[in-house]
Structures are given as structure tokens and as C-alpha cells.
Amino acid sequence: MRFIFALAATAVLALSALPAAAEYARIQSKSDFVAAVNGKRLTRPLVDLRVTSGGAISGKGAVWEVTGTWTWKDGFFCRTLVWGGKDLGYNCQVVMRDGAKIRFTSDKGTGESAVLTLR
């Protein structure tokens, strides 16, 4: 399984389809992203992550540790990620939010998406 993180996010575990009626709005700035995730867990089945305002990513994906770093660059969430010792590399992602749902789409919005719940 992969999770694309977006983090949050992006590629670590199974990806989910979006609800048909979802009204996701793009997060355009670092400050809006930090406001959305600060102090919260980003979860989905078998995934529990934290993304700090200082640029760290940590948590679990299945039974393996997830670590990484992130920056905000030109309107994208750009991250490095290691899952269970495997380097998933650097990827810049579009981040969108619909209430407690946050969606990360890899490859600057042209790749796969992962939806997580903010808790």
C-alpha cells in the first residue's frame, strides 16, 4: 500500500475515492495549511500522522513508522517521506480541504490522491 502525502501525506497506503458531493477548496498558503493541520492528527484506516508547523511529519502507516519533512513552495505542499525505512522521496502536492477532510494530490495535482480526516 502507498500513502501519498499529503501528508500529509501523500503516498503511503491505500487511496480512497472522493465523495461525489464534496466541495473541496484548495489551500493556497502555508499559513492556511498550518491553521488546518496544527495540533491535529491526519487519519484514515491504518494511518495516523502529525504534520507540525515547524516542518516535521511523523506517525504510523500500518505498523511502520512514518517520518519526513515538509515545506510550502509556490502554492504546493512539498515533502520528503520515509515509511518503514523506505524513502518515498520528494513530491510537491496540491492540498484541498472540505471541513474535516483534507486531500493531498501528488505530482502538483496530476497524480494520485489521498483523503485524510483531521482529528
JSON list of N, CA and C in Angstrom, two decimals, residues 51-105:
[
{"chain": "A", "resi": 51, "resn": "VAL", "atom": "N", "xyz": [1.53, 16.56, 11.27]},
{"chain": "A", "resi": 51, "resn": "VAL", "atom": "CA", "xyz": [2.31, 17.47, 10.44]},
{"chain": "A", "resi": 51, "resn": "VAL", "atom": "C", "xyz": [2.47, 18.74, 11.26]},
{"chain": "A", "resi": 52, "resn": "THR", "atom": "N", "xyz": [3.70, 19.05, 11.68]},
{"chain": "A", "resi": 52, "resn": "THR", "atom": "CA", "xyz": [3.90, 20.19, 12.56]},
{"chain": "A", "resi": 52, "resn": "THR", "atom": "C", "xyz": [4.12, 21.48, 11.78]},
{"chain": "A", "resi": 53, "resn": "SER", "atom": "N", "xyz": [3.87, 22.58, 12.45]},
{"chain": "A", "resi": 53, "resn": "SER", "atom": "CA", "xyz": [4.10, 23.89, 11.82]},
{"chain": "A", "resi": 53, "resn": "SER", "atom": "C", "xyz": [5.58, 24.12, 11.55]},
{"chain": "A", "resi": 54, "resn": "GLY", "atom": "N", "xyz": [6.45, 23.40, 12.25]},
{"chain": "A", "resi": 54, "resn": "GLY", "atom": "CA", "xyz": [7.89, 23.54, 12.05]},
{"chain": "A", "resi": 54, "resn": "GLY", "atom": "C", "xyz": [8.46, 22.73, 10.91]},
{"chain": "A", "resi": 55, "resn": "GLY", "atom": "N", "xyz": [7.62, 21.99, 10.20]},
{"chain": "A", "resi": 55, "resn": "GLY", "atom": "CA", "xyz": [8.09, 21.27, 9.02]},
{"chain": "A", "resi": 55, "resn": "GLY", "atom": "C", "xyz": [8.36, 19.79, 9.21]},
{"chain": "A", "resi": 56, "resn": "ALA", "atom": "N", "xyz": [7.88, 19.20, 10.30]},
{"chain": "A", "resi": 56, "resn": "ALA", "atom": "CA", "xyz": [8.10, 17.77, 10.54]},
{"chain": "A", "resi": 56, "resn": "ALA", "atom": "C", "xyz": [6.84, 16.97, 10.24]},
{"chain": "A", "resi": 57, "resn": "ILE", "atom": "N", "xyz": [7.04, 15.73, 9.79]},
{"chain": "A", "resi": 57, "resn": "ILE", "atom": "CA", "xyz": [5.96, 14.77, 9.58]},
{"chain": "A", "resi": 57, "resn": "ILE", "atom": "C", "xyz": [6.32, 13.53, 10.39]},
{"chain": "A", "resi": 58, "resn": "SER", "atom": "N", "xyz": [5.37, 13.01, 11.16]},
{"chain": "A", "resi": 58, "resn": "SER", "atom": "CA", "xyz": [5.63, 11.80, 11.95]},
{"chain": "A", "resi": 58, "resn": "SER", "atom": "C", "xyz": [4.34, 11.03, 12.14]},
{"chain": "A", "resi": 59, "resn": "GLY", "atom": "N", "xyz": [4.48, 9.75, 12.46]},
{"chain": "A", "resi": 59, "resn": "GLY", "atom": "CA", "xyz": [3.31, 8.93, 12.76]},
{"chain": "A", "resi": 59, "resn": "GLY", "atom": "C", "xyz": [3.52, 7.50, 12.34]},
{"chain": "A", "resi": 60, "resn": "LYS", "atom": "N", "xyz": [2.38, 6.86, 12.04]},
{"chain": "A", "resi": 60, "resn": "LYS", "atom": "CA", "xyz": [2.38, 5.45, 11.65]},
{"chain": "A", "resi": 60, "resn": "LYS", "atom": "C", "xyz": [1.57, 5.27, 10.38]},
{"chain": "A", "resi": 61, "resn": "GLY", "atom": "N", "xyz": [2.03, 4.35, 9.54]},
{"chain": "A", "resi": 61, "resn": "GLY", "atom": "CA", "xyz": [1.30, 3.90, 8.36]},
{"chain": "A", "resi": 61, "resn": "GLY", "atom": "C", "xyz": [1.29, 2.39, 8.41]},
{"chain": "A", "resi": 62, "resn": "ALA", "atom": "N", "xyz": [0.14, 1.79, 8.67]},
{"chain": "A", "resi": 62, "resn": "ALA", "atom": "CA", "xyz": [0.04, 0.37, 9.00]},
{"chain": "A", "resi": 62, "resn": "ALA", "atom": "C", "xyz": [0.82, 0.19, 10.30]},
{"chain": "A", "resi": 63, "resn": "VAL", "atom": "N", "xyz": [1.79, -0.67, 10.34]},
{"chain": "A", "resi": 63, "resn": "VAL", "atom": "CA", "xyz": [2.57, -0.86, 11.57]},
{"chain": "A", "resi": 63, "resn": "VAL", "atom": "C", "xyz": [3.94, -0.20, 11.50]},
{"chain": "A", "resi": 64, "resn": "TRP", "atom": "N", "xyz": [4.21, 0.51, 10.41]},
{"chain": "A", "resi": 64, "resn": "TRP", "atom": "CA", "xyz": [5.52, 1.09, 10.21]},
{"chain": "A", "resi": 64, "resn": "TRP", "atom": "C", "xyz": [5.55, 2.58, 10.53]},
{"chain": "A", "resi": 65, "resn": "GLU", "atom": "N", "xyz": [6.68, 3.03, 11.01]},
{"chain": "A", "resi": 65, "resn": "GLU", "atom": "CA", "xyz": [6.90, 4.43, 11.33]},
{"chain": "A", "resi": 65, "resn": "GLU", "atom": "C", "xyz": [6.97, 5.25, 10.05]},
{"chain": "A", "resi": 66, "resn": "VAL", "atom": "N", "xyz": [6.39, 6.45, 10.12]},
{"chain": "A", "resi": 66, "resn": "VAL", "atom": "CA", "xyz": [6.46, 7.42, 9.03]},
{"chain": "A", "resi": 66, "resn": "VAL", "atom": "C", "xyz": [7.18, 8.65, 9.57]},
{"chain": "A", "resi": 67, "resn": "THR", "atom": "N", "xyz": [8.20, 9.10, 8.85]},
{"chain": "A", "resi": 67, "resn": "THR", "atom": "CA", "xyz": [8.90, 10.34, 9.20]},
{"chain": "A", "resi": 67, "resn": "THR", "atom": "C", "xyz": [9.12, 11.13, 7.94]},
{"chain": "A", "resi": 68, "resn": "GLY", "atom": "N", "xyz": [9.29, 12.42, 8.11]},
{"chain": "A", "resi": 68, "resn": "GLY", "atom": "CA", "xyz": [9.58, 13.25, 6.95]},
{"chain": "A", "resi": 68, "resn": "GLY", "atom": "C", "xyz": [9.66, 14.71, 7.31]},
{"chain": "A", "resi": 69, "resn": "THR", "atom": "N", "xyz": [9.84, 15.51, 6.28]},
{"chain": "A", "resi": 69, "resn": "THR", "atom": "CA", "xyz": [9.85, 16.97, 6.43]},
{"chain": "A", "resi": 69, "resn": "THR", "atom": "C", "xyz": [9.01, 17.57, 5.31]},
{"chain": "A", "resi": 70, "resn": "TRP", "atom": "N", "xyz": [8.57, 18.81, 5.53]},
{"chain": "A", "resi": 70, "resn": "TRP", "atom": "CA", "xyz": [7.79, 19.47, 4.51]},
{"chain": "A", "resi": 70, "resn": "TRP", "atom": "C", "xyz": [8.11, 20.96, 4.47]},
{"chain": "A", "resi": 71, "resn": "THR", "atom": "N", "xyz": [7.85, 21.54, 3.31]},
{"chain": "A", "resi": 71, "resn": "THR", "atom": "CA", "xyz": [7.92, 22.99, 3.11]},
{"chain": "A", "resi": 71, "resn": "THR", "atom": "C", "xyz": [6.74, 23.38, 2.23]},
{"chain": "A", "resi": 72, "resn": "TRP", "atom": "N", "xyz": [6.46, 24.65, 2.18]},
{"chain": "A", "resi": 72, "resn": "TRP", "atom": "CA", "xyz": [5.42, 25.18, 1.28]},
{"chain": "A", "resi": 72, "resn": "TRP", "atom": "C", "xyz": [6.14, 25.93, 0.17]},
{"chain": "A", "resi": 73, "resn": "LYS", "atom": "N", "xyz": [5.91, 25.55, -1.09]},
{"chain": "A", "resi": 73, "resn": "LYS", "atom": "CA", "xyz": [6.64, 26.16, -2.20]},
{"chain": "A", "resi": 73, "resn": "LYS", "atom": "C", "xyz": [5.69, 26.43, -3.35]},
{"chain": "A", "resi": 74, "resn": "ASP", "atom": "N", "xyz": [5.54, 27.69, -3.71]},
{"chain": "A", "resi": 74, "resn": "ASP", "atom": "CA", "xyz": [4.75, 28.10, -4.89]},
{"chain": "A", "resi": 74, "resn": "ASP", "atom": "C", "xyz": [3.33, 27.53, -4.86]},
{"chain": "A", "resi": 75, "resn": "GLY", "atom": "N", "xyz": [2.71, 27.50, -3.67]},
{"chain": "A", "resi": 75, "resn": "GLY", "atom": "CA", "xyz": [1.34, 27.03, -3.55]},
{"chain": "A", "resi": 75, "resn": "GLY", "atom": "C", "xyz": [1.18, 25.54, -3.39]},
{"chain": "A", "resi": 76, "resn": "PHE", "atom": "N", "xyz": [2.30, 24.82, -3.19]},
{"chain": "A", "resi": 76, "resn": "PHE", "atom": "CA", "xyz": [2.25, 23.37, -3.04]},
{"chain": "A", "resi": 76, "resn": "PHE", "atom": "C", "xyz": [2.88, 22.93, -1.73]},
{"chain": "A", "resi": 77, "resn": "PHE", "atom": "N", "xyz": [2.36, 21.85, -1.18]},
{"chain": "A", "resi": 77, "resn": "PHE", "atom": "CA", "xyz": [2.91, 21.15, -0.03]},
{"chain": "A", "resi": 77, "resn": "PHE", "atom": "C", "xyz": [3.99, 20.22, -0.59]},
{"chain": "A", "resi": 78, "resn": "CYS", "atom": "N", "xyz": [5.24, 20.50, -0.26]},
{"chain": "A", "resi": 78, "resn": "CYS", "atom": "CA", "xyz": [6.35, 19.70, -0.79]},
{"chain": "A", "resi": 78, "resn": "CYS", "atom": "C", "xyz": [6.98, 18.94, 0.37]},
{"chain": "A", "resi": 79, "resn": "ARG", "atom": "N", "xyz": [7.07, 17.62, 0.21]},
{"chain": "A", "resi": 79, "resn": "ARG", "atom": "CA", "xyz": [7.52, 16.80, 1.32]},
{"chain": "A", "resi": 79, "resn": "ARG", "atom": "C", "xyz": [8.53, 15.75, 0.89]},
{"chain": "A", "resi": 80, "resn": "THR", "atom": "N", "xyz": [9.32, 15.34, 1.87]},
{"chain": "A", "resi": 80, "resn": "THR", "atom": "CA", "xyz": [10.11, 14.12, 1.78]},
{"chain": "A", "resi": 80, "resn": "THR", "atom": "C", "xyz": [9.47, 13.17, 2.76]},
{"chain": "A", "resi": 81, "resn": "LEU", "atom": "N", "xyz": [9.51, 11.87, 2.49]},
{"chain": "A", "resi": 81, "resn": "LEU", "atom": "CA", "xyz": [8.82, 10.93, 3.36]},
{"chain": "A", "resi": 81, "resn": "LEU", "atom": "C", "xyz": [9.56, 9.59, 3.40]},
{"chain": "A", "resi": 82, "resn": "VAL", "atom": "N", "xyz": [9.65, 9.04, 4.61]},
{"chain": "A", "resi": 82, "resn": "VAL", "atom": "CA", "xyz": [10.21, 7.71, 4.81]},
{"chain": "A", "resi": 82, "resn": "VAL", "atom": "C", "xyz": [9.15, 6.89, 5.52]},
{"chain": "A", "resi": 83, "resn": "TRP", "atom": "N", "xyz": [8.82, 5.73, 4.96]},
{"chain": "A", "resi": 83, "resn": "TRP", "atom": "CA", "xyz": [7.78, 4.86, 5.52]},
{"chain": "A", "resi": 83, "resn": "TRP", "atom": "C", "xyz": [8.39, 3.49, 5.73]},
{"chain": "A", "resi": 84, "resn": "GLY", "atom": "N", "xyz": [8.46, 3.07, 7.00]},
{"chain": "A", "resi": 84, "resn": "GLY", "atom": "CA", "xyz": [9.02, 1.76, 7.31]},
{"chain": "A", "resi": 84, "resn": "GLY", "atom": "C", "xyz": [10.44, 1.59, 6.80]},
{"chain": "A", "resi": 85, "resn": "GLY", "atom": "N", "xyz": [11.22, 2.67, 6.81]},
{"chain": "A", "resi": 85, "resn": "GLY", "atom": "CA", "xyz": [12.60, 2.62, 6.34]},
{"chain": "A", "resi": 85, "resn": "GLY", "atom": "C", "xyz": [12.75, 2.83, 4.84]},
{"chain": "A", "resi": 86, "resn": "LYS", "atom": "N", "xyz": [11.65, 2.88, 4.10]},
{"chain": "A", "resi": 86, "resn": "LYS", "atom": "CA", "xyz": [11.72, 3.08, 2.65]},
{"chain": "A", "resi": 86, "resn": "LYS", "atom": "C", "xyz": [11.56, 4.56, 2.32]},
{"chain": "A", "resi": 87, "resn": "ASP", "atom": "N", "xyz": [12.54, 5.10, 1.61]},
{"chain": "A", "resi": 87, "resn": "ASP", "atom": "CA", "xyz": [12.50, 6.50, 1.22]},
{"chain": "A", "resi": 87, "resn": "ASP", "atom": "C", "xyz": [11.53, 6.67, 0.05]},
{"chain": "A", "resi": 88, "resn": "LEU", "atom": "N", "xyz": [10.45, 7.42, 0.29]},
{"chain": "A", "resi": 88, "resn": "LEU", "atom": "CA", "xyz": [9.46, 7.66, -0.77]},
{"chain": "A", "resi": 88, "resn": "LEU", "atom": "C", "xyz": [9.78, 8.91, -1.56]},
{"chain": "A", "resi": 89, "resn": "GLY", "atom": "N", "xyz": [10.86, 9.59, -1.20]},
{"chain": "A", "resi": 89, "resn": "GLY", "atom": "CA", "xyz": [11.33, 10.72, -1.99]},
{"chain": "A", "resi": 89, "resn": "GLY", "atom": "C", "xyz": [10.61, 12.03, -1.75]},
{"chain": "A", "resi": 90, "resn": "TYR", "atom": "N", "xyz": [10.89, 12.95, -2.64]},
{"chain": "A", "resi": 90, "resn": "TYR", "atom": "CA", "xyz": [10.38, 14.32, -2.60]},
{"chain": "A", "resi": 90, "resn": "TYR", "atom": "C", "xyz": [9.20, 14.42, -3.57]},
{"chain": "A", "resi": 91, "resn": "ASN", "atom": "N", "xyz": [8.13, 15.10, -3.13]},
{"chain": "A", "resi": 91, "resn": "ASN", "atom": "CA", "xyz": [6.98, 15.28, -4.01]},
{"chain": "A", "resi": 91, "resn": "ASN", "atom": "C", "xyz": [6.24, 16.53, -3.58]},
{"chain": "A", "resi": 92, "resn": "CYS", "atom": "N", "xyz": [5.81, 17.33, -4.54]},
{"chain": "A", "resi": 92, "resn": "CYS", "atom": "CA", "xyz": [5.00, 18.51, -4.27]},
{"chain": "A", "resi": 92, "resn": "CYS", "atom": "C", "xyz": [3.55, 18.20, -4.62]},
{"chain": "A", "resi": 93, "resn": "GLN", "atom": "N", "xyz": [2.65, 18.60, -3.72]},
{"chain": "A", "resi": 93, "resn": "GLN", "atom": "CA", "xyz": [1.26, 18.18, -3.82]},
{"chain": "A", "resi": 93, "resn": "GLN", "atom": "C", "xyz": [0.29, 19.35, -3.66]},
{"chain": "A", "resi": 94, "resn": "VAL", "atom": "N", "xyz": [-0.84, 19.22, -4.34]},
{"chain": "A", "resi": 94, "resn": "VAL", "atom": "CA", "xyz": [-1.96, 20.14, -4.14]},
{"chain": "A", "resi": 94, "resn": "VAL", "atom": "C", "xyz": [-2.69, 19.66, -2.89]},
{"chain": "A", "resi": 95, "resn": "VAL", "atom": "N", "xyz": [-3.07, 20.62, -2.03]},
{"chain": "A", "resi": 95, "resn": "VAL", "atom": "CA", "xyz": [-3.82, 20.30, -0.82]},
{"chain": "A", "resi": 95, "resn": "VAL", "atom": "C", "xyz": [-5.17, 20.99, -0.90]},
{"chain": "A", "resi": 96, "resn": "MET", "atom": "N", "xyz": [-6.23, 20.21, -0.65]},
{"chain": "A", "resi": 96, "resn": "MET", "atom": "CA", "xyz": [-7.59, 20.76, -0.66]},
{"chain": "A", "resi": 96, "resn": "MET", "atom": "C", "xyz": [-8.30, 20.30, 0.61]},
{"chain": "A", "resi": 97, "resn": "ARG", "atom": "N", "xyz": [-9.25, 21.12, 1.06]},
{"chain": "A", "resi": 97, "resn": "ARG", "atom": "CA", "xyz": [-9.96, 20.80, 2.30]},
{"chain": "A", "resi": 97, "resn": "ARG", "atom": "C", "xyz": [-11.46, 20.95, 2.12]},
{"chain": "A", "resi": 98, "resn": "ASP", "atom": "N", "xyz": [-12.17, 20.04, 2.77]},
{"chain": "A", "resi": 98, "resn": "ASP", "atom": "CA", "xyz": [-13.63, 20.10, 2.85]},
{"chain": "A", "resi": 98, "resn": "ASP", "atom": "C", "xyz": [-13.98, 19.76, 4.29]},
{"chain": "A", "resi": 99, "resn": "GLY", "atom": "N", "xyz": [-14.13, 20.77, 5.13]},
{"chain": "A", "resi": 99, "resn": "GLY", "atom": "CA", "xyz": [-14.43, 20.55, 6.55]},
{"chain": "A", "resi": 99, "resn": "GLY", "atom": "C", "xyz": [-13.30, 19.80, 7.21]},
{"chain": "A", "resi": 100, "resn": "ALA", "atom": "N", "xyz": [-13.61, 18.62, 7.76]},
{"chain": "A", "resi": 100, "resn": "ALA", "atom": "CA", "xyz": [-12.62, 17.81, 8.47]},
{"chain": "A", "resi": 100, "resn": "ALA", "atom": "C", "xyz": [-11.85, 16.89, 7.53]},
{"chain": "A", "resi": 101, "resn": "LYS", "atom": "N", "xyz": [-12.10, 16.96, 6.24]},
{"chain": "A", "resi": 101, "resn": "LYS", "atom": "CA", "xyz": [-11.39, 16.13, 5.26]},
{"chain": "A", "resi": 101, "resn": "LYS", "atom": "C", "xyz": [-10.33, 16.98, 4.56]},
{"chain": "A", "resi": 102, "resn": "ILE", "atom": "N", "xyz": [-9.15, 16.39, 4.39]},
{"chain": "A", "resi": 102, "resn": "ILE", "atom": "CA", "xyz": [-8.08, 17.06, 3.68]},
{"chain": "A", "resi": 102, "resn": "ILE", "atom": "C", "xyz": [-7.53, 16.10, 2.63]},
{"chain": "A", "resi": 103, "resn": "ARG", "atom": "N", "xyz": [-7.38, 16.61, 1.42]},
{"chain": "A", "resi": 103, "resn": "ARG", "atom": "CA", "xyz": [-6.96, 15.77, 0.30]},
{"chain": "A", "resi": 103, "resn": "ARG", "atom": "C", "xyz": [-5.62, 16.25, -0.24]},
{"chain": "A", "resi": 104, "resn": "PHE", "atom": "N", "xyz": [-4.69, 15.32, -0.38]},
{"chain": "A", "resi": 104, "resn": "PHE", "atom": "CA", "xyz": [-3.38, 15.58, -0.95]},
{"chain": "A", "resi": 104, "resn": "PHE", "atom": "C", "xyz": [-3.33, 14.89, -2.32]},
{"chain": "A", "resi": 105, "resn": "THR", "atom": "N", "xyz": [-2.95, 15.65, -3.37]},
{"chain": "A", "resi": 105, "resn": "THR", "atom": "CA", "xyz": [-2.83, 15.07, -4.70]},
{"chain": "A", "resi": 105, "resn": "THR", "atom": "C", "xyz": [-1.39, 15.26, -5.16]}
]
